[in-house]
PDB file of C-alpha atoms in Angstrom:
ATOM      1  CA  MET A   1     111.898  94.460  87.291  1.00 51.00           C
ATOM      2  CA  ASN A   2     108.873  92.970  85.493  1.00 81.00           C
ATOM      3  CA  ASP A   3     105.321  94.274  85.770  1.00 88.00           C
ATOM      4  CA  ASN A   4     104.061  91.371  87.854  1.00 91.00           C
ATOM      5  CA  HIS A   5     106.832  91.750  90.427  1.00 93.00           C
ATOM      6  CA  THR A   6     106.284  95.519  90.569  1.00 95.00           C
ATOM      7  CA  MET A   7     102.536  95.060  91.055  1.00 96.00           C
ATOM      8  CA  ILE A   8     102.968  92.559  93.889  1.00 97.00           C
ATOM      9  CA  GLN A   9     105.526  94.766  95.624  1.00 97.00           C
ATOM     10  CA  LYS A  10     103.312  97.837  95.342  1.00 97.00           C
ATOM     11  CA  LEU A  11     100.330  95.974  96.821  1.00 98.00           C
ATOM     12  CA  LYS A  12     102.429  94.312  99.504  1.00 97.00           C
ATOM     13  CA  TYR A  13     103.908  97.560 100.793  1.00 97.00           C
ATOM     14  CA  ALA A  14     100.899  99.806 100.207  1.00 98.00           C
ATOM     15  CA  ASP A  15      99.847 101.973 103.129  1.00 98.00           C
ATOM     16  CA  ALA A  16      96.306 101.992 101.703  1.00 98.00           C
ATOM     17  CA  ILE A  17      94.417 100.496  98.768  1.00 98.00           C
ATOM     18  CA  ILE A  18      91.615 102.163  96.846  1.00 98.00           C
ATOM     19  CA  VAL A  19      89.598  99.613  94.876  1.00 98.00           C
ATOM     20  CA  SER A  20      87.518 100.886  91.984  1.00 98.00           C
ATOM     21  CA  ALA A  21      85.084  98.520  90.285  1.00 98.00           C
ATOM     22  CA  SER A  22      82.414  98.661  87.617  1.00 96.00           C
ATOM     23  CA  ASN A  23      80.498  96.376  85.274  1.00 95.00           C
ATOM     24  CA  GLY A  24      83.461  94.163  84.444  1.00 96.00           C
ATOM     25  CA  PHE A  25      83.638  93.081  88.079  1.00 98.00           C
ATOM     26  CA  SER A  26      79.891  92.333  88.187  1.00 98.00           C
ATOM     27  CA  ILE A  27      80.066  90.378  84.935  1.00 97.00           C
ATOM     28  CA  SER A  28      82.951  88.333  86.331  1.00 97.00           C
ATOM     29  CA  GLU A  29      80.730  87.515  89.320  1.00 98.00           C
ATOM     30  CA  GLY A  30      77.906  86.373  87.029  1.00 96.00           C
ATOM     31  CA  LEU A  31      75.742  89.498  86.845  1.00 97.00           C
ATOM     32  CA  ASN A  32      75.570  91.146  83.434  1.00 97.00           C
ATOM     33  CA  ILE A  33      73.029  93.975  83.388  1.00 97.00           C
ATOM     34  CA  PHE A  34      73.518  94.380  79.610  1.00 97.00           C
ATOM     35  CA  ALA A  35      72.927  90.757  78.599  1.00 97.00           C
ATOM     36  CA  ASN A  36      69.795  89.391  76.943  1.00 96.00           C
ATOM     37  CA  ASP A  37      70.836  85.838  77.779  1.00 95.00           C
ATOM     38  CA  GLU A  38      69.155  82.674  79.050  1.00 96.00           C
ATOM     39  CA  LYS A  39      69.587  83.722  82.669  1.00 95.00           C
ATOM     40  CA  PHE A  40      67.755  86.983  82.004  1.00 97.00           C
ATOM     41  CA  LYS A  41      65.051  85.272  79.926  1.00 97.00           C
ATOM     42  CA  ASN A  42      64.399  82.595  82.546  1.00 97.00           C
ATOM     43  CA  LEU A  43      64.090  85.126  85.359  1.00 96.00           C
ATOM     44  CA  PHE A  44      61.861  87.652  83.579  1.00 97.00           C
ATOM     45  CA  SER A  45      60.129  85.706  80.789  1.00 97.00           C
ATOM     46  CA  ASP A  46      56.629  87.033  81.546  1.00 96.00           C
ATOM     47  CA  LEU A  47      57.794  90.655  81.727  1.00 97.00           C
ATOM     48  CA  ILE A  48      59.860  90.234  78.555  1.00 98.00           C
ATOM     49  CA  ASN A  49      56.781  88.983  76.720  1.00 97.00           C
ATOM     50  CA  LYS A  50      54.627  91.795  78.115  1.00 97.00           C
ATOM     51  CA  TYR A  51      57.043  94.730  77.741  1.00 98.00           C
ATOM     52  CA  SER A  52      59.829  93.534  75.386  1.00 97.00           C
ATOM     53  CA  LEU A  53      62.470  94.087  78.071  1.00 97.00           C
ATOM     54  CA  GLN A  54      65.970  93.849  76.605  1.00 97.00           C
ATOM     55  CA  ASN A  55      68.087  93.373  79.724  1.00 98.00           C
ATOM     56  CA  ILE A  56      68.309  94.226  83.425  1.00 98.00           C
ATOM     57  CA  LEU A  57      69.444  97.781  82.714  1.00 97.00           C
ATOM     58  CA  HIS A  58      66.359  98.302  80.559  1.00 98.00           C
ATOM     59  CA  GLY A  59      64.183  97.082  83.419  1.00 98.00           C
ATOM     60  CA  LEU A  60      65.843  99.370  85.929  1.00 97.00           C
ATOM     61  CA  PHE A  61      65.104 102.450  83.818  1.00 95.00           C
ATOM     62  CA  PHE A  62      61.814 101.262  82.329  1.00 97.00           C
ATOM     63  CA  ASN A  63      58.762 103.501  82.692  1.00 96.00           C
ATOM     64  CA  TRP A  64      56.604 100.866  84.383  1.00 97.00           C
ATOM     65  CA  PRO A  65      52.876 101.520  83.853  1.00 96.00           C
ATOM     66  CA  ASN A  66      51.967 100.074  87.256  1.00 95.00           C
ATOM     67  CA  GLU A  67      53.583  99.399  90.601  1.00 95.00           C
ATOM     68  CA  ILE A  68      52.744  95.687  90.607  1.00 94.00           C
ATOM     69  CA  ASP A  69      54.837  94.924  87.510  1.00 95.00           C
ATOM     70  CA  LYS A  70      57.592  97.261  88.698  1.00 96.00           C
ATOM     71  CA  TRP A  71      57.884  95.443  92.003  1.00 95.00           C
ATOM     72  CA  THR A  72      57.578  92.059  90.310  1.00 94.00           C
ATOM     73  CA  PHE A  73      60.717  92.982  88.361  1.00 96.00           C
ATOM     74  CA  LEU A  74      62.544  94.477  91.344  1.00 96.00           C
ATOM     75  CA  SER A  75      61.656  91.663  93.721  1.00 95.00           C
ATOM     76  CA  ARG A  76      63.051  88.993  91.392  1.00 95.00           C
ATOM     77  CA  LEU A  77      66.135  91.062  90.587  1.00 97.00           C
ATOM     78  CA  ILE A  78      66.995  91.889  94.185  1.00 97.00           C
ATOM     79  CA  LYS A  79      66.210  88.430  95.546  1.00 96.00           C
ATOM     80  CA  THR A  80      68.341  86.727  92.898  1.00 97.00           C
ATOM     81  CA  TYR A  81      71.345  89.037  92.934  1.00 98.00           C
ATOM     82  CA  CYS A  82      71.283  90.460  96.480  1.00 98.00           C
ATOM     83  CA  LEU A  83      69.355  88.383  99.012  1.00 97.00           C
ATOM     84  CA  ASP A  84      70.546  85.087  97.484  1.00 97.00           C
ATOM     85  CA  TYR A  85      74.106  86.329  96.920  1.00 98.00           C
ATOM     86  CA  GLN A  86      76.894  83.957  97.918  1.00 97.00           C
ATOM     87  CA  GLU A  87      80.463  85.187  98.070  1.00 98.00           C
ATOM     88  CA  THR A  88      82.166  84.298  94.799  1.00 98.00           C
ATOM     89  CA  PRO A  89      85.784  83.103  94.425  1.00 98.00           C
ATOM     90  CA  LEU A  90      86.530  86.460  92.792  1.00 98.00           C
ATOM     91  CA  MET A  91      85.226  88.387  95.799  1.00 98.00           C
ATOM     92  CA  LYS A  92      87.122  86.080  98.140  1.00 98.00           C
ATOM     93  CA  SER A  93      90.360  86.828  96.284  1.00 98.00           C
ATOM     94  CA  LEU A  94      89.747  90.574  96.435  1.00 98.00           C
ATOM     95  CA  LYS A  95      89.115  90.387 100.171  1.00 98.00           C
ATOM     96  CA  GLU A  96      92.357  88.471 100.658  1.00 98.00           C
ATOM     97  CA  ILE A  97      94.229  91.230  98.818  1.00 98.00           C
ATOM     98  CA  ILE A  98      92.804  94.154 100.777  1.00 98.00           C
ATOM     99  CA  ILE A  99      91.489  92.888 104.103  1.00 94.00           C
ATOM    100  CA  ASN A 100      94.655  93.543 106.124  1.00 94.00           C
ATOM    101  CA  LYS A 101      95.159  97.031 104.700  1.00 97.00           C
ATOM    102  CA  PRO A 102      93.251 100.274 105.105  1.00 98.00           C
ATOM    103  CA  TYR A 103      90.972 100.195 102.076  1.00 98.00           C
ATOM    104  CA  PHE A 104      88.227 102.119 100.359  1.00 98.00           C
ATOM    105  CA  ILE A 105      85.975 100.897  97.539  1.00 98.00           C
ATOM    106  CA  ILE A 106      84.539 103.128  94.806  1.00 98.00           C
ATOM    107  CA  THR A 107      81.963 101.429  92.607  1.00 98.00           C
ATOM    108  CA  SER A 108      79.198 102.176  90.133  1.00 96.00           C
ATOM    109  CA  ASN A 109      77.715  98.719  90.737  1.00 97.00           C
ATOM    110  CA  GLY A 110      74.356  98.779  92.516  1.00 96.00           C
ATOM    111  CA  GLU A 111      73.976  95.183  93.632  1.00 97.00           C
ATOM    112  CA  ASN A 112      75.667  95.753  97.011  1.00 97.00           C
ATOM    113  CA  HIS A 113      77.938  92.699  96.738  1.00 98.00           C
ATOM    114  CA  PHE A 114      80.889  94.283  98.519  1.00 98.00           C
ATOM    115  CA  GLU A 115      78.834  94.916 101.644  1.00 98.00           C
ATOM    116  CA  LEU A 116      77.039  91.560 101.354  1.00 98.00           C
ATOM    117  CA  ALA A 117      80.467  89.901 101.290  1.00 98.00           C
ATOM    118  CA  GLY A 118      81.274  91.465 104.663  1.00 97.00           C
ATOM    119  CA  LEU A 119      83.299  94.521 103.680  1.00 98.00           C
ATOM    120  CA  ASP A 120      82.831  97.703 105.687  1.00 98.00           C
ATOM    121  CA  PRO A 121      79.847  99.717 104.353  1.00 98.00           C
ATOM    122  CA  THR A 122      81.331 102.935 105.715  1.00 98.00           C
ATOM    123  CA  ARG A 123      84.214 102.401 103.254  1.00 98.00           C
ATOM    124  CA  ILE A 124      82.137 101.597 100.165  1.00 98.00           C
ATOM    125  CA  LEU A 125      81.162 104.561  98.000  1.00 98.00           C
ATOM    126  CA  GLU A 126      78.390 103.445  95.632  1.00 98.00           C
ATOM    127  CA  ILE A 127      78.388 106.403  93.276  1.00 97.00           C
ATOM    128  CA  GLU A 128      75.140 105.408  91.526  1.00 96.00           C
ATOM    129  CA  GLY A 129      73.332 104.233  94.636  1.00 96.00           C
ATOM    130  CA  SER A 130      72.389 100.716  95.686  1.00 97.00           C
ATOM    131  CA  TRP A 131      69.564  98.277  95.079  1.00 98.00           C
ATOM    132  CA  LYS A 132      69.371  97.726  98.829  1.00 97.00           C
ATOM    133  CA  GLU A 133      67.714 101.123  99.369  1.00 97.00           C
ATOM    134  CA  ILE A 134      64.610 102.900  98.152  1.00 97.00           C
ATOM    135  CA  ARG A 135      63.476 106.509  98.363  1.00 96.00           C
ATOM    136  CA  CYS A 136      60.467 108.602  97.436  1.00 96.00           C
ATOM    137  CA  ILE A 137      60.093 109.425  93.748  1.00 95.00           C
ATOM    138  CA  ASP A 138      59.955 113.047  94.917  1.00 94.00           C
ATOM    139  CA  SER A 139      63.635 113.994  95.105  1.00 86.00           C
ATOM    140  CA  ASN A 140      62.844 116.520  97.828  1.00 88.00           C
ATOM    141  CA  HIS A 141      62.349 113.619 100.238  1.00 89.00           C
ATOM    142  CA  HIS A 142      65.835 112.338 101.031  1.00 88.00           C
ATOM    143  CA  GLU A 143      65.103 109.596 103.571  1.00 94.00           C
ATOM    144  CA  LEU A 144      66.282 106.130 102.529  1.00 96.00           C
ATOM    145  CA  TYR A 145      64.521 102.868 103.372  1.00 96.00           C
ATOM    146  CA  SER A 146      65.451  99.205 103.018  1.00 96.00           C
ATOM    147  CA  SER A 147      64.341  97.478  99.822  1.00 96.00           C
ATOM    148  CA  PHE A 148      65.428  94.161 101.316  1.00 96.00           C
ATOM    149  CA  ASP A 149      62.632  94.303 103.899  1.00 93.00           C
ATOM    150  CA  ILE A 150      60.042  94.770 101.139  1.00 92.00           C
ATOM    151  CA  ILE A 151      61.493  91.978  98.990  1.00 93.00           C
ATOM    152  CA  LYS A 152      61.441  89.560 101.913  1.00 91.00           C
ATOM    153  CA  LYS A 153      57.739  90.287 102.452  1.00 88.00           C
ATOM    154  CA  ILE A 154      57.019  89.747  98.766  1.00 88.00           C
ATOM    155  CA  ASN A 155      58.887  86.441  98.760  1.00 83.00           C
ATOM    156  CA  GLN A 156      56.937  85.267 101.792  1.00 81.00           C
ATOM    157  CA  ASN A 157      53.879  85.746  99.585  1.00 69.00           C
ATOM    158  CA  ASN A 158      55.280  83.365  96.905  1.00 70.00           C
ATOM    159  CA  ASP A 159      56.215  86.186  94.521  1.00 66.00           C
ATOM    160  CA  ILE A 160      52.606  87.337  94.347  1.00 73.00           C
ATOM    161  CA  ILE A 161      52.556  91.096  94.735  1.00 85.00           C
ATOM    162  CA  ASP A 162      49.980  92.162  97.295  1.00 82.00           C
ATOM    163  CA  ILE A 163      49.048  95.787  96.656  1.00 86.00           C
ATOM    164  CA  ASN A 164      49.272  96.374 100.407  1.00 88.00           C
ATOM    165  CA  ILE A 165      52.950  95.339 100.425  1.00 89.00           C
ATOM    166  CA  ILE A 166      54.033  97.775  97.724  1.00 93.00           C
ATOM    167  CA  PRO A 167      55.902 100.589  99.494  1.00 94.00           C
ATOM    168  CA  LYS A 168      54.771 104.185  99.455  1.00 95.00           C
ATOM    169  CA  CYS A 169      56.494 107.248 100.784  1.00 95.00           C
ATOM    170  CA  PRO A 170      55.465 107.655 104.417  1.00 93.00           C
ATOM    171  CA  VAL A 171      55.539 111.441 103.960  1.00 94.00           C
ATOM    172  CA  CYS A 172      53.499 111.938 100.770  1.00 95.00           C
ATOM    173  CA  GLN A 173      52.287 108.435  99.778  1.00 95.00           C
ATOM    174  CA  GLN A 174      53.949 108.648  96.365  1.00 95.00           C
ATOM    175  CA  PRO A 175      55.713 105.618  94.798  1.00 96.00           C
ATOM    176  CA  MET A 176      59.160 104.564  95.915  1.00 96.00           C
ATOM    177  CA  VAL A 177      62.116 104.003  93.588  1.00 96.00           C
ATOM    178  CA  ILE A 178      65.562 102.444  93.905  1.00 96.00           C
ATOM    179  CA  ASN A 179      68.072 104.928  95.299  1.00 95.00           C
ATOM    180  CA  SER A 180      70.421 106.038  92.527  1.00 94.00           C
ATOM    181  CA  ALA A 181      72.531 108.596  94.393  1.00 94.00           C
ATOM    182  CA  MET A 182      75.694 108.272  96.420  1.00 95.00           C
ATOM    183  CA  LYS A 183      75.592 108.990 100.125  1.00 96.00           C
ATOM    184  CA  ASP A 184      77.147 112.273 101.188  1.00 95.00           C
ATOM    185  CA  GLU A 185      78.434 110.793 104.433  1.00 97.00           C
ATOM    186  CA  ILE A 186      80.353 108.059 102.576  1.00 98.00           C
ATOM    187  CA  LEU A 187      81.818 110.631 100.189  1.00 97.00           C
ATOM    188  CA  THR A 188      82.985 112.565 103.262  1.00 98.00           C
ATOM    189  CA  ASN A 189      84.551 109.359 104.596  1.00 98.00           C
ATOM    190  CA  PHE A 190      86.467 108.972 101.343  1.00 98.00           C
ATOM    191  CA  GLN A 191      87.684 112.550 101.432  1.00 98.00           C
ATOM    192  CA  GLU A 192      88.951 111.971 104.971  1.00 98.00           C
ATOM    193  CA  PHE A 193      90.603 108.738 103.804  1.00 98.00           C
ATOM    194  CA  GLN A 194      92.472 110.662 101.112  1.00 97.00           C
ATOM    195  CA  LYS A 195      93.653 113.227 103.656  1.00 97.00           C
ATOM    196  CA  GLN A 196      94.776 110.494 106.041  1.00 98.00           C
ATOM    197  CA  PHE A 197      96.981 108.863 103.403  1.00 98.00           C
ATOM    198  CA  HIS A 198      98.184 111.999 101.645  1.00 97.00           C
ATOM    199  CA  GLN A 199     101.787 111.436 100.449  1.00 97.00           C
ATOM    200  CA  LYS A 200     101.651 107.816 101.634  1.00 98.00           C
ATOM    201  CA  ASN A 201     101.963 104.705  99.462  1.00 98.00           C
ATOM    202  CA  ILE A 202      98.472 104.517  97.938  1.00 98.00           C
ATOM    203  CA  VAL A 203      97.580 101.878  95.355  1.00 98.00           C
ATOM    204  CA  VAL A 204      94.534 102.354  93.155  1.00 98.00           C
ATOM    205  CA  LEU A 205      93.386  98.878  92.090  1.00 98.00           C
ATOM    206  CA  GLU A 206      90.937  99.299  89.210  1.00 98.00           C
ATOM    207  CA  LEU A 207      88.840  96.253  88.350  1.00 98.00           C
ATOM    208  CA  GLY A 208      86.710  95.832  85.256  1.00 97.00           C
ATOM    209  CA  ILE A 209      86.330  99.472  84.221  1.00 96.00           C
ATOM    210  CA  GLY A 210      86.401 100.307  80.534  1.00 89.00           C
ATOM    211  CA  PRO A 211      88.017 103.457  79.120  1.00 88.00           C
ATOM    212  CA  ARG A 212      84.678 105.210  78.609  1.00 84.00           C
ATOM    213  CA  ASN A 213      83.692 105.052  82.284  1.00 86.00           C
ATOM    214  CA  GLN A 214      85.394 108.298  83.201  1.00 89.00           C
ATOM    215  CA  ILE A 215      83.100 109.008  86.166  1.00 93.00           C
ATOM    216  CA  ILE A 216      85.297 106.688  88.244  1.00 95.00           C
ATOM    217  CA  LYS A 217      88.514 106.595  86.244  1.00 95.00           C
ATOM    218  CA  ALA A 218      89.128 110.332  85.833  1.00 95.00           C
ATOM    219  CA  PRO A 219      89.124 111.357  89.537  1.00 96.00           C
ATOM    220  CA  LEU A 220      91.267 108.404  90.586  1.00 97.00           C
ATOM    221  CA  MET A 221      93.774 108.879  87.770  1.00 96.00           C
ATOM    222  CA  GLN A 222      93.974 112.534  88.837  1.00 97.00           C
ATOM    223  CA  LEU A 223      94.620 111.371  92.401  1.00 97.00           C
ATOM    224  CA  VAL A 224      97.454 109.132  91.178  1.00 98.00           C
ATOM    225  CA  TYR A 225      98.900 112.042  89.204  1.00 97.00           C
ATOM    226  CA  GLN A 226      98.797 114.399  92.183  1.00 97.00           C
ATOM    227  CA  GLU A 227      99.964 112.007  94.892  1.00 97.00           C
ATOM    228  CA  PRO A 228     103.739 111.515  94.612  1.00 96.00           C
ATOM    229  CA  ASN A 229     103.720 107.986  96.012  1.00 97.00           C
ATOM    230  CA  ALA A 230     100.506 106.695  94.465  1.00 98.00           C
ATOM    231  CA  PHE A 231     100.428 103.804  91.999  1.00 98.00           C
ATOM    232  CA  TYR A 232      97.739 102.745  89.531  1.00 98.00           C
ATOM    233  CA  ILE A 233      96.897  99.135  88.608  1.00 98.00           C
ATOM    234  CA  THR A 234      94.138  98.591  86.073  1.00 97.00           C
ATOM    235  CA  ILE A 235      92.837  95.125  85.169  1.00 97.00           C
ATOM    236  CA  ASN A 236      90.242  94.769  82.432  1.00 96.00           C
ATOM    237  CA  LYS A 237      89.459  92.372  79.610  1.00 93.00           C
ATOM    238  CA  GLY A 238      89.975  93.768  76.132  1.00 88.00           C
ATOM    239  CA  GLU A 239      90.262  97.481  76.862  1.00 87.00           C
ATOM    240  CA  LEU A 240      92.873  99.327  78.899  1.00 92.00           C
ATOM    241  CA  TYR A 241      93.510 103.025  79.222  1.00 90.00           C
ATOM    242  CA  ILE A 242      96.382 104.722  81.039  1.00 94.00           C
ATOM    243  CA  PRO A 243      97.045 108.416  80.294  1.00 93.00           C
ATOM    244  CA  ASP A 244     100.605 109.426  79.432  1.00 95.00           C
ATOM    245  CA  VAL A 245     100.972 111.589  82.543  1.00 96.00           C
ATOM    246  CA  ILE A 246     100.813 108.538  84.873  1.00 97.00           C
ATOM    247  CA  THR A 247     102.399 105.877  82.624  1.00 96.00           C
ATOM    248  CA  ASN A 248     105.516 105.780  84.786  1.00 96.00           C
ATOM    249  CA  LYS A 249     103.474 104.919  87.882  1.00 97.00           C
ATOM    250  CA  SER A 250     100.957 102.517  86.373  1.00 97.00           C
ATOM    251  CA  ILE A 251     100.486  98.943  85.231  1.00 97.00           C
ATOM    252  CA  GLY A 252      97.727  97.697  82.931  1.00 96.00           C
ATOM    253  CA  ILE A 253      96.752  94.035  82.687  1.00 96.00           C
ATOM    254  CA  ASP A 254      94.497  92.813  79.880  1.00 95.00           C
ATOM    255  CA  GLY A 255      92.739  89.680  81.070  1.00 95.00           C
ATOM    256  CA  ASN A 256      90.014  87.917  82.979  1.00 97.00           C
ATOM    257  CA  LEU A 257      89.566  89.012  86.595  1.00 98.00           C
ATOM    258  CA  ASN A 258      88.675  85.464  87.621  1.00 98.00           C
ATOM    259  CA  ASP A 259      92.091  84.320  86.408  1.00 97.00           C
ATOM    260  CA  ILE A 260      94.180  87.260  87.562  1.00 97.00           C
ATOM    261  CA  LEU A 261      92.918  88.179  91.037  1.00 98.00           C
ATOM    262  CA  PRO A 262      93.355  84.713  92.611  1.00 97.00           C
ATOM    263  CA  LYS A 263      96.969  84.656  91.362  1.00 97.00           C
ATOM    264  CA  ILE A 264      97.609  88.075  92.920  1.00 98.00           C
ATOM    265  CA  ALA A 265      96.063  86.934  96.202  1.00 98.00           C
ATOM    266  CA  ASP A 266      98.239  83.804  96.229  1.00 97.00           C
ATOM    267  CA  GLN A 267     101.405  85.791  95.549  1.00 97.00           C
ATOM    268  CA  LEU A 268     100.661  88.133  98.454  1.00 96.00           C
ATOM    269  CA  LYS A 269     100.371  85.294 100.999  1.00 89.00           C
TER     270      LYS A 269
END
């Protein structure tokens, strides 16, 4: 039995699918937070000239000297990659693969595309938070607020940042920052999901996660090792890693997600 046939059979007869996704999935959708490319330069040219920004990731962790420039960066980023998001062919293929199964999504991507594409937010664990939410810079204040509402107001003002629009914590009036923490209630949902499908046919479908991203890989590979009927499918371009202890219940595919996922979706129809 070849790997492709095994993979299709495992997905077809899975009782549940856990999707894990990181930067490789985002890059395949057209968002590369590491790239200093024309897209980045066109979107942030003034801020690049002023602060020598290297890429989106640099901007997200930059120590902005004022709130106006910070929210200029965030408003353009979130409008372009969240509010203006259109479901990509890659996302469509993923939805076709999982939509008729119980699923859960674990991701380190912050752009909120899975929810924006219509997948259930109660089954999406964003382990490094989401650009859709902001919180007080004081970590003692845990309340989350919508960044989308702020960005819409800024865009109504033609991308001119009115100081009165810039959000402040309603408790202490300190600056607000993008939420970078997972939600405890979603983690609880995932733990319940694991209990529900204990000893069932679980498939972990890992998309675009390199070997060094152990924050997602390690717990899910451990799950595959512990669950007798679990199976692990990893798809990534250039770098694959499958530990010896789960080799007999794993498949690794080196290739482009935009080529591979549509073929899987077609074979499952």
